[in-house]
């Protein structure tokens, strides 16, 4: 029996979190869910954005499945998602981008993993207004922060028999900050002589990714570029509806998909549950339940290949619930 914190989030969060929970349960893995929530809906009901019970549960279970939480744009409160990653030092944001058979995309065989630094860079949120027409933000890169994400990327490449790690930077312009990140990549790569370190400037990387994405295996980069490249890469394999993710620290793991709360489709029972379901599969793998995890991947693949119960973003007309039920039907243990 595993104790796991479930944070449904808002927007499409509760719909896709429920889908992921039911698929995980269908594999037979025994989980005691502790459901807690944060965000604007909670503020309206309980008068607080992030109730203490969220922190208490996370600190007890040390593992969570989390839906997206809306962040106001341009003003208002800071991102709860970013706050949780910083507070618990969840420094590795890992996003596997893998083509799923049956989804029509311009490229076959896309199979890469993004390792995004998750606690530093412009996302430390230190901004100030200098005068009425000028604002500044601090981009902070540290040696320690860079080394640990780069080491995680190389360790993953080694364990999974990958021959190349691509470090993405803009060190031609940001010589000190991105320069430090790049320098750390060169240092770590010395411990892995059998793995090629490829250095690519972020603008060129965007072009390479949309022209020939299959050349990449493991990508490691700073927070902002990692955020942007994640959505770009999601677009290569069918969109945000199918890409899972994990935020890993030393002693805590929060599993969440790449997508946000998708207010444009929230509450309509049309969101694609696959991203969150595969996020759940990543969580089972992390728990050592690799067979159960694999059975979810296979069930998703089968459901998409059959094509009968897929959501609108994959050119189908199934609801979130119909697609979830089809995936559950396709689980073979
Ligand atoms: P988004 O990822 O929510 O949506 C972008 C586009 O993709 C929309 O057209 C949406 O309908 C579509 N989409 C996303 N997930 C989908 C799914 N599962 N099935 C089908 N279509 C899907 O990004 P957006 O609109 O820029 O941000 C909305 C809100 O989400 C913002 O408040 C943002 O701050 C927040 N956000 C939260 C994240 C988190 O909690 N980790 C991550 C990203 C954004
Ligand atoms: Mg993002």
Short mmCIF file of N, CA, C and O in Angstrom, two decimals, residues 91-197:
data_model
loop_
_atom_site.label_atom_id
_atom_site.label_comp_id
_atom_site.label_asym_id
_atom_site.label_seq_id
_atom_site.Cartn_x
_atom_site.Cartn_y
_atom_site.Cartn_z
N UNK A 91 14.48 19.67 -8.27
CA UNK A 91 15.34 20.33 -9.27
C UNK A 91 15.30 19.72 -10.66
O UNK A 91 15.66 20.38 -11.63
N UNK A 92 14.86 18.48 -10.79
CA UNK A 92 14.80 17.85 -12.12
C UNK A 92 13.38 17.84 -12.66
O UNK A 92 12.51 17.18 -12.08
N UNK A 93 13.17 18.55 -13.73
CA UNK A 93 11.88 18.46 -14.40
C UNK A 93 12.10 17.59 -15.64
O UNK A 93 12.79 17.99 -16.57
N UNK A 94 11.55 16.38 -15.59
CA UNK A 94 11.84 15.38 -16.61
C UNK A 94 10.60 15.16 -17.49
O UNK A 94 9.52 14.85 -16.98
N UNK A 95 10.79 15.34 -18.80
CA UNK A 95 9.65 15.27 -19.71
C UNK A 95 9.96 14.38 -20.92
O UNK A 95 10.62 14.82 -21.86
N UNK A 96 9.51 13.14 -20.89
CA UNK A 96 9.73 12.25 -22.04
C UNK A 96 8.80 12.63 -23.19
O UNK A 96 7.60 12.78 -23.00
N UNK A 97 9.39 12.80 -24.35
CA UNK A 97 8.62 13.17 -25.55
C UNK A 97 8.75 12.02 -26.53
O UNK A 97 9.80 11.82 -27.14
N UNK A 98 7.69 11.23 -26.63
CA UNK A 98 7.79 10.01 -27.43
C UNK A 98 6.59 9.91 -28.36
O UNK A 98 5.44 10.07 -27.90
N UNK A 99 6.87 9.67 -29.64
CA UNK A 99 5.78 9.52 -30.60
C UNK A 99 4.93 8.30 -30.22
O UNK A 99 5.47 7.26 -29.88
N UNK A 100 3.62 8.46 -30.23
CA UNK A 100 2.73 7.34 -29.93
C UNK A 100 2.13 6.86 -31.25
O UNK A 100 1.55 7.67 -31.99
N UNK A 101 2.29 5.56 -31.58
CA UNK A 101 1.75 5.07 -32.85
C UNK A 101 0.26 5.40 -32.96
O UNK A 101 -0.47 5.29 -31.97
N UNK A 102 -0.15 5.84 -34.12
CA UNK A 102 -1.58 6.14 -34.29
C UNK A 102 -1.88 7.62 -34.23
O UNK A 102 -2.96 8.06 -34.63
N UNK A 103 -0.95 8.42 -33.74
CA UNK A 103 -1.15 9.88 -33.76
C UNK A 103 -0.45 10.42 -35.00
O UNK A 103 0.75 10.20 -35.18
N UNK A 104 -1.22 11.11 -35.85
CA UNK A 104 -0.65 11.64 -37.10
C UNK A 104 0.24 12.83 -36.79
O UNK A 104 -0.23 13.86 -36.29
N UNK A 105 1.53 12.68 -37.02
CA UNK A 105 2.49 13.76 -36.78
C UNK A 105 3.47 13.82 -37.96
O UNK A 105 3.63 12.83 -38.68
N UNK A 106 4.11 14.96 -38.16
CA UNK A 106 5.01 15.08 -39.31
C UNK A 106 6.25 14.19 -39.24
O UNK A 106 6.85 13.89 -40.26
N UNK A 107 6.67 13.79 -38.03
CA UNK A 107 7.89 12.99 -37.89
C UNK A 107 7.59 11.69 -37.16
O UNK A 107 6.88 11.69 -36.16
N UNK A 108 8.16 10.61 -37.66
CA UNK A 108 8.06 9.35 -36.92
C UNK A 108 9.28 9.26 -36.01
O UNK A 108 10.23 10.03 -36.15
N UNK A 109 9.25 8.36 -35.06
CA UNK A 109 10.43 8.02 -34.26
C UNK A 109 10.94 9.11 -33.32
O UNK A 109 12.09 9.04 -32.90
N UNK A 110 10.15 10.13 -33.06
CA UNK A 110 10.63 11.10 -32.07
C UNK A 110 10.64 10.41 -30.70
O UNK A 110 9.64 9.81 -30.29
N UNK A 111 11.79 10.42 -30.05
CA UNK A 111 11.92 9.74 -28.76
C UNK A 111 13.06 10.43 -28.01
O UNK A 111 14.22 10.07 -28.14
N UNK A 112 12.70 11.46 -27.26
CA UNK A 112 13.72 12.21 -26.53
C UNK A 112 13.20 12.52 -25.14
O UNK A 112 12.01 12.39 -24.85
N UNK A 113 14.13 12.91 -24.27
CA UNK A 113 13.73 13.28 -22.91
C UNK A 113 14.35 14.64 -22.58
O UNK A 113 15.55 14.84 -22.79
N UNK A 114 13.51 15.53 -22.09
CA UNK A 114 14.01 16.86 -21.69
C UNK A 114 14.29 16.85 -20.19
O UNK A 114 13.43 16.45 -19.38
N UNK A 115 15.50 17.26 -19.82
CA UNK A 115 15.84 17.51 -18.42
C UNK A 115 15.93 19.03 -18.24
O UNK A 115 16.87 19.66 -18.71
N UNK A 116 14.92 19.58 -17.60
CA UNK A 116 14.84 21.03 -17.41
C UNK A 116 15.20 21.37 -15.98
O UNK A 116 14.60 20.82 -15.04
N UNK A 117 16.15 22.28 -15.80
CA UNK A 117 16.47 22.75 -14.45
C UNK A 117 15.22 23.44 -13.91
O UNK A 117 14.60 24.24 -14.59
N UNK A 118 14.89 23.18 -12.66
CA UNK A 118 13.54 23.51 -12.20
C UNK A 118 13.49 24.51 -11.05
O UNK A 118 12.41 24.77 -10.52
N UNK A 119 14.63 25.04 -10.62
CA UNK A 119 14.59 25.88 -9.40
C UNK A 119 15.27 27.25 -9.58
O UNK A 119 15.22 28.06 -8.66
N UNK A 120 15.93 27.48 -10.72
CA UNK A 120 16.73 28.71 -10.83
C UNK A 120 16.32 29.53 -12.04
O UNK A 120 15.17 29.57 -12.43
N UNK A 121 17.30 30.22 -12.62
CA UNK A 121 17.11 30.98 -13.85
C UNK A 121 16.13 32.14 -13.59
O UNK A 121 15.97 32.59 -12.46
N UNK A 122 15.44 32.57 -14.60
CA UNK A 122 14.53 33.71 -14.44
C UNK A 122 13.34 33.36 -13.55
O UNK A 122 12.61 34.24 -13.10
N UNK A 123 13.15 32.06 -13.28
CA UNK A 123 11.99 31.62 -12.50
C UNK A 123 12.17 31.80 -11.00
O UNK A 123 11.30 31.41 -10.22
N UNK A 124 13.30 32.38 -10.56
CA UNK A 124 13.39 32.69 -9.13
C UNK A 124 12.42 33.82 -8.79
O UNK A 124 12.13 34.09 -7.63
N UNK A 125 11.90 34.49 -9.82
CA UNK A 125 10.84 35.47 -9.60
C UNK A 125 11.30 36.77 -8.96
O UNK A 125 10.51 37.43 -8.28
N UNK A 126 12.57 37.12 -9.14
CA UNK A 126 13.04 38.39 -8.59
C UNK A 126 12.98 39.45 -9.70
O UNK A 126 13.82 39.49 -10.60
N UNK A 127 11.94 40.27 -9.64
CA UNK A 127 11.75 41.31 -10.64
C UNK A 127 11.54 42.63 -9.92
O UNK A 127 11.02 42.64 -8.80
N UNK A 128 11.93 43.72 -10.56
CA UNK A 128 11.57 45.00 -9.94
C UNK A 128 11.34 46.08 -11.00
O UNK A 128 11.90 46.02 -12.10
N UNK A 129 10.51 47.02 -10.61
CA UNK A 129 10.26 48.16 -11.47
C UNK A 129 11.30 49.22 -11.13
O UNK A 129 11.44 49.61 -9.97
N UNK A 130 12.05 49.64 -12.13
CA UNK A 130 13.09 50.64 -11.92
C UNK A 130 12.46 52.04 -11.98
O UNK A 130 12.65 52.87 -11.11
N UNK A 131 11.72 52.30 -13.03
CA UNK A 131 10.91 53.52 -13.12
C UNK A 131 9.70 53.17 -13.99
O UNK A 131 9.55 52.01 -14.41
N UNK A 132 8.89 54.11 -14.24
CA UNK A 132 7.61 53.85 -14.92
C UNK A 132 7.75 53.07 -16.23
O UNK A 132 6.90 52.27 -16.59
N UNK A 133 8.88 53.30 -16.91
CA UNK A 133 9.04 52.65 -18.21
C UNK A 133 10.10 51.56 -18.23
O UNK A 133 10.52 51.12 -19.30
N UNK A 134 10.55 51.10 -17.05
CA UNK A 134 11.64 50.11 -17.01
C UNK A 134 11.40 49.08 -15.93
O UNK A 134 11.11 49.42 -14.78
N UNK A 135 11.54 47.82 -16.31
CA UNK A 135 11.46 46.74 -15.32
C UNK A 135 12.60 45.77 -15.55
O UNK A 135 13.08 45.62 -16.69
N UNK A 136 13.03 45.12 -14.48
CA UNK A 136 14.16 44.19 -14.57
C UNK A 136 13.83 42.86 -13.94
O UNK A 136 13.05 42.80 -12.98
N UNK A 137 14.46 41.79 -14.44
CA UNK A 137 14.34 40.48 -13.79
C UNK A 137 15.75 39.92 -13.60
O UNK A 137 16.63 40.17 -14.43
N UNK A 138 15.93 39.16 -12.54
CA UNK A 138 17.24 38.55 -12.30
C UNK A 138 17.25 37.14 -12.86
O UNK A 138 16.33 36.36 -12.61
N UNK A 139 18.30 36.83 -13.62
CA UNK A 139 18.50 35.46 -14.10
C UNK A 139 19.61 34.88 -13.25
O UNK A 139 20.76 35.30 -13.36
N UNK A 140 19.28 33.94 -12.38
CA UNK A 140 20.30 33.38 -11.49
C UNK A 140 20.62 31.93 -11.87
O UNK A 140 19.74 31.07 -11.93
N UNK A 141 21.89 31.68 -12.14
CA UNK A 141 22.37 30.33 -12.45
C UNK A 141 23.47 30.03 -11.44
O UNK A 141 24.36 30.86 -11.23
N UNK A 142 23.40 28.88 -10.79
CA UNK A 142 24.49 28.52 -9.87
C UNK A 142 25.18 27.26 -10.37
O UNK A 142 24.61 26.46 -11.13
N UNK A 143 26.41 27.11 -9.91
CA UNK A 143 27.20 25.94 -10.25
C UNK A 143 26.53 24.67 -9.71
O UNK A 143 26.35 23.69 -10.42
N UNK A 144 26.13 24.75 -8.44
CA UNK A 144 25.52 23.58 -7.80
C UNK A 144 24.21 23.19 -8.52
O UNK A 144 23.97 22.03 -8.82
N UNK A 145 23.39 24.21 -8.79
CA UNK A 145 22.11 23.95 -9.45
C UNK A 145 22.30 23.38 -10.85
O UNK A 145 21.54 22.52 -11.30
N UNK A 146 23.31 23.86 -11.55
CA UNK A 146 23.55 23.38 -12.91
C UNK A 146 24.11 21.96 -12.89
O UNK A 146 23.64 21.09 -13.64
N UNK A 147 25.09 21.74 -12.01
CA UNK A 147 25.72 20.42 -11.97
C UNK A 147 24.71 19.32 -11.70
O UNK A 147 24.73 18.26 -12.32
N UNK A 148 23.79 19.56 -10.76
CA UNK A 148 22.91 18.45 -10.37
C UNK A 148 21.93 18.06 -11.49
O UNK A 148 21.66 16.88 -11.69
N UNK A 149 21.43 19.03 -12.25
CA UNK A 149 20.51 18.65 -13.34
C UNK A 149 21.30 18.02 -14.49
O UNK A 149 20.84 17.05 -15.12
N UNK A 150 22.50 18.52 -14.74
CA UNK A 150 23.30 17.96 -15.83
C UNK A 150 23.74 16.54 -15.47
O UNK A 150 23.70 15.63 -16.31
N UNK A 151 24.11 16.35 -14.20
CA UNK A 151 24.46 14.98 -13.78
C UNK A 151 23.27 14.04 -13.92
O UNK A 151 23.43 12.88 -14.32
N UNK A 152 22.09 14.53 -13.58
CA UNK A 152 20.88 13.69 -13.71
C UNK A 152 20.67 13.30 -15.17
O UNK A 152 20.33 12.15 -15.48
N UNK A 153 20.89 14.24 -16.08
CA UNK A 153 20.70 13.96 -17.51
C UNK A 153 21.71 12.93 -18.00
O UNK A 153 21.35 11.99 -18.73
N UNK A 154 22.96 13.09 -17.61
CA UNK A 154 23.99 12.14 -18.05
C UNK A 154 23.76 10.76 -17.42
O UNK A 154 23.95 9.73 -18.10
N UNK A 155 23.38 10.73 -16.15
CA UNK A 155 23.13 9.44 -15.51
C UNK A 155 22.00 8.71 -16.22
O UNK A 155 22.07 7.50 -16.48
N UNK A 156 20.96 9.46 -16.59
CA UNK A 156 19.84 8.87 -17.32
C UNK A 156 20.32 8.34 -18.68
O UNK A 156 19.99 7.21 -19.08
N UNK A 157 21.12 9.16 -19.38
CA UNK A 157 21.62 8.75 -20.70
C UNK A 157 22.44 7.46 -20.57
O UNK A 157 22.28 6.53 -21.37
N UNK A 158 23.28 7.41 -19.56
CA UNK A 158 24.11 6.23 -19.35
C UNK A 158 23.26 4.99 -19.08
O UNK A 158 23.41 3.95 -19.73
N UNK A 159 22.33 5.13 -18.12
CA UNK A 159 21.49 3.98 -17.74
C UNK A 159 20.64 3.49 -18.90
O UNK A 159 20.31 2.31 -18.98
N UNK A 160 20.25 4.39 -19.79
CA UNK A 160 19.35 4.01 -20.88
C UNK A 160 20.07 3.85 -22.21
O UNK A 160 19.43 3.86 -23.27
N UNK A 161 21.39 3.71 -22.13
CA UNK A 161 22.21 3.44 -23.33
C UNK A 161 22.01 4.46 -24.44
O UNK A 161 21.89 4.12 -25.61
N UNK A 162 21.96 5.72 -24.05
CA UNK A 162 21.88 6.80 -25.06
C UNK A 162 23.31 7.25 -25.38
O UNK A 162 24.18 7.24 -24.51
N UNK A 163 23.51 7.66 -26.62
CA UNK A 163 24.87 7.99 -27.02
C UNK A 163 25.16 9.49 -27.03
O UNK A 163 26.29 9.91 -27.27
N UNK A 164 24.13 10.31 -26.76
CA UNK A 164 24.34 11.75 -26.89
C UNK A 164 23.46 12.54 -25.91
O UNK A 164 22.30 12.19 -25.69
N UNK A 165 24.05 13.58 -25.31
CA UNK A 165 23.28 14.53 -24.51
C UNK A 165 23.45 15.90 -25.17
O UNK A 165 24.57 16.31 -25.49
N UNK A 166 22.34 16.60 -25.39
CA UNK A 166 22.40 17.92 -26.01
C UNK A 166 22.17 18.99 -24.96
O UNK A 166 21.12 19.00 -24.30
N UNK A 167 23.15 19.88 -24.76
CA UNK A 167 22.96 20.98 -23.81
C UNK A 167 22.52 22.20 -24.62
O UNK A 167 23.12 22.56 -25.63
N UNK A 168 21.42 22.81 -24.19
CA UNK A 168 20.84 23.95 -24.90
C UNK A 168 21.08 25.22 -24.08
O UNK A 168 20.78 25.25 -22.88
N UNK A 169 21.61 26.27 -24.73
CA UNK A 169 22.05 27.46 -23.99
C UNK A 169 21.98 28.68 -24.90
O UNK A 169 21.64 28.59 -26.09
N UNK A 170 22.33 29.82 -24.35
CA UNK A 170 22.49 31.05 -25.13
C UNK A 170 23.73 31.77 -24.59
O UNK A 170 23.71 32.95 -24.24
N UNK A 171 24.81 30.98 -24.50
CA UNK A 171 26.03 31.48 -23.85
C UNK A 171 26.81 32.44 -24.74
O UNK A 171 27.75 33.08 -24.27
N UNK A 172 26.41 32.55 -26.01
CA UNK A 172 27.03 33.58 -26.85
C UNK A 172 26.62 34.98 -26.39
O UNK A 172 27.38 35.93 -26.48
N UNK A 173 25.42 35.10 -25.86
CA UNK A 173 24.94 36.40 -25.39
C UNK A 173 25.05 36.49 -23.86
O UNK A 173 25.62 37.44 -23.33
N UNK A 174 24.51 35.48 -23.16
CA UNK A 174 24.59 35.48 -21.68
C UNK A 174 25.80 34.69 -21.26
O UNK A 174 25.71 33.52 -20.86
N UNK A 175 26.95 35.34 -21.37
CA UNK A 175 28.24 34.66 -21.23
C UNK A 175 28.46 34.17 -19.81
O UNK A 175 29.09 33.14 -19.59
N UNK A 176 27.95 34.92 -18.83
CA UNK A 176 28.20 34.52 -17.44
C UNK A 176 27.21 33.48 -16.96
O UNK A 176 27.59 32.46 -16.38
N UNK A 177 25.91 33.72 -17.19
CA UNK A 177 24.89 32.81 -16.67
C UNK A 177 24.83 31.52 -17.50
O UNK A 177 25.15 30.43 -17.00
N UNK A 178 24.45 31.63 -18.75
CA UNK A 178 24.41 30.44 -19.60
C UNK A 178 25.82 29.89 -19.82
O UNK A 178 26.00 28.69 -20.01
N UNK A 179 26.80 30.79 -19.76
CA UNK A 179 28.19 30.35 -19.86
C UNK A 179 28.54 29.39 -18.73
O UNK A 179 29.23 28.38 -18.95
N UNK A 180 28.08 29.69 -17.53
CA UNK A 180 28.34 28.81 -16.38
C UNK A 180 27.65 27.45 -16.58
O UNK A 180 28.24 26.39 -16.32
N UNK A 181 26.41 27.48 -17.04
CA UNK A 181 25.67 26.24 -17.27
C UNK A 181 26.41 25.36 -18.29
O UNK A 181 26.60 24.16 -18.09
N UNK A 182 26.86 26.00 -19.36
CA UNK A 182 27.57 25.28 -20.42
C UNK A 182 28.89 24.70 -19.89
O UNK A 182 29.24 23.54 -20.18
N UNK A 183 29.60 25.51 -19.11
CA UNK A 183 30.86 25.06 -18.52
C UNK A 183 30.63 23.81 -17.65
O UNK A 183 31.39 22.84 -17.71
N UNK A 184 29.54 23.83 -16.87
CA UNK A 184 29.22 22.67 -16.01
C UNK A 184 28.94 21.44 -16.88
O UNK A 184 29.34 20.32 -16.53
N UNK A 185 28.26 21.64 -18.01
CA UNK A 185 27.97 20.50 -18.90
C UNK A 185 29.28 19.90 -19.43
O UNK A 185 29.44 18.68 -19.49
N UNK A 186 30.21 20.78 -19.79
CA UNK A 186 31.50 20.26 -20.30
C UNK A 186 32.23 19.47 -19.21
O UNK A 186 32.84 18.43 -19.50
N UNK A 187 32.14 19.95 -17.98
CA UNK A 187 32.81 19.24 -16.87
C UNK A 187 32.20 17.87 -16.63
O UNK A 187 32.90 16.87 -16.53
N UNK A 188 30.87 17.84 -16.52
CA UNK A 188 30.19 16.56 -16.23
C UNK A 188 30.44 15.57 -17.36
O UNK A 188 30.65 14.37 -17.12
N UNK A 189 30.47 16.06 -18.60
CA UNK A 189 30.61 15.14 -19.74
C UNK A 189 31.95 14.40 -19.70
O UNK A 189 32.07 13.31 -20.26
N UNK A 190 32.93 14.97 -19.02
CA UNK A 190 34.24 14.30 -18.92
C UNK A 190 34.12 12.96 -18.19
O UNK A 190 34.91 12.05 -18.43
N UNK A 191 33.14 12.86 -17.29
CA UNK A 191 32.94 11.59 -16.58
C UNK A 191 32.23 10.54 -17.45
O UNK A 191 32.04 9.41 -17.01
N UNK A 192 31.78 10.96 -18.63
CA UNK A 192 31.05 10.04 -19.52
C UNK A 192 31.66 10.07 -20.92
O UNK A 192 31.04 10.57 -21.87
N UNK A 193 32.88 9.56 -21.05
CA UNK A 193 33.56 9.65 -22.35
C UNK A 193 32.81 8.93 -23.48
O UNK A 193 33.00 9.24 -24.66
N UNK A 194 31.95 7.96 -23.11
CA UNK A 194 31.21 7.22 -24.14
C UNK A 194 29.95 7.95 -24.60
O UNK A 194 29.24 7.47 -25.48
N UNK A 195 29.65 9.09 -23.97
CA UNK A 195 28.45 9.84 -24.37
C UNK A 195 28.89 11.18 -24.97
O UNK A 195 29.66 11.93 -24.35
N UNK A 196 28.37 11.47 -26.16
CA UNK A 196 28.75 12.73 -26.83
C UNK A 196 28.00 13.90 -26.20
O UNK A 196 26.80 13.82 -25.93
N UNK A 197 28.72 14.98 -25.94
CA UNK A 197 28.04 16.22 -25.51
C UNK A 197 27.89 17.09 -26.75
O UNK A 197 28.87 17.48 -27.38
#
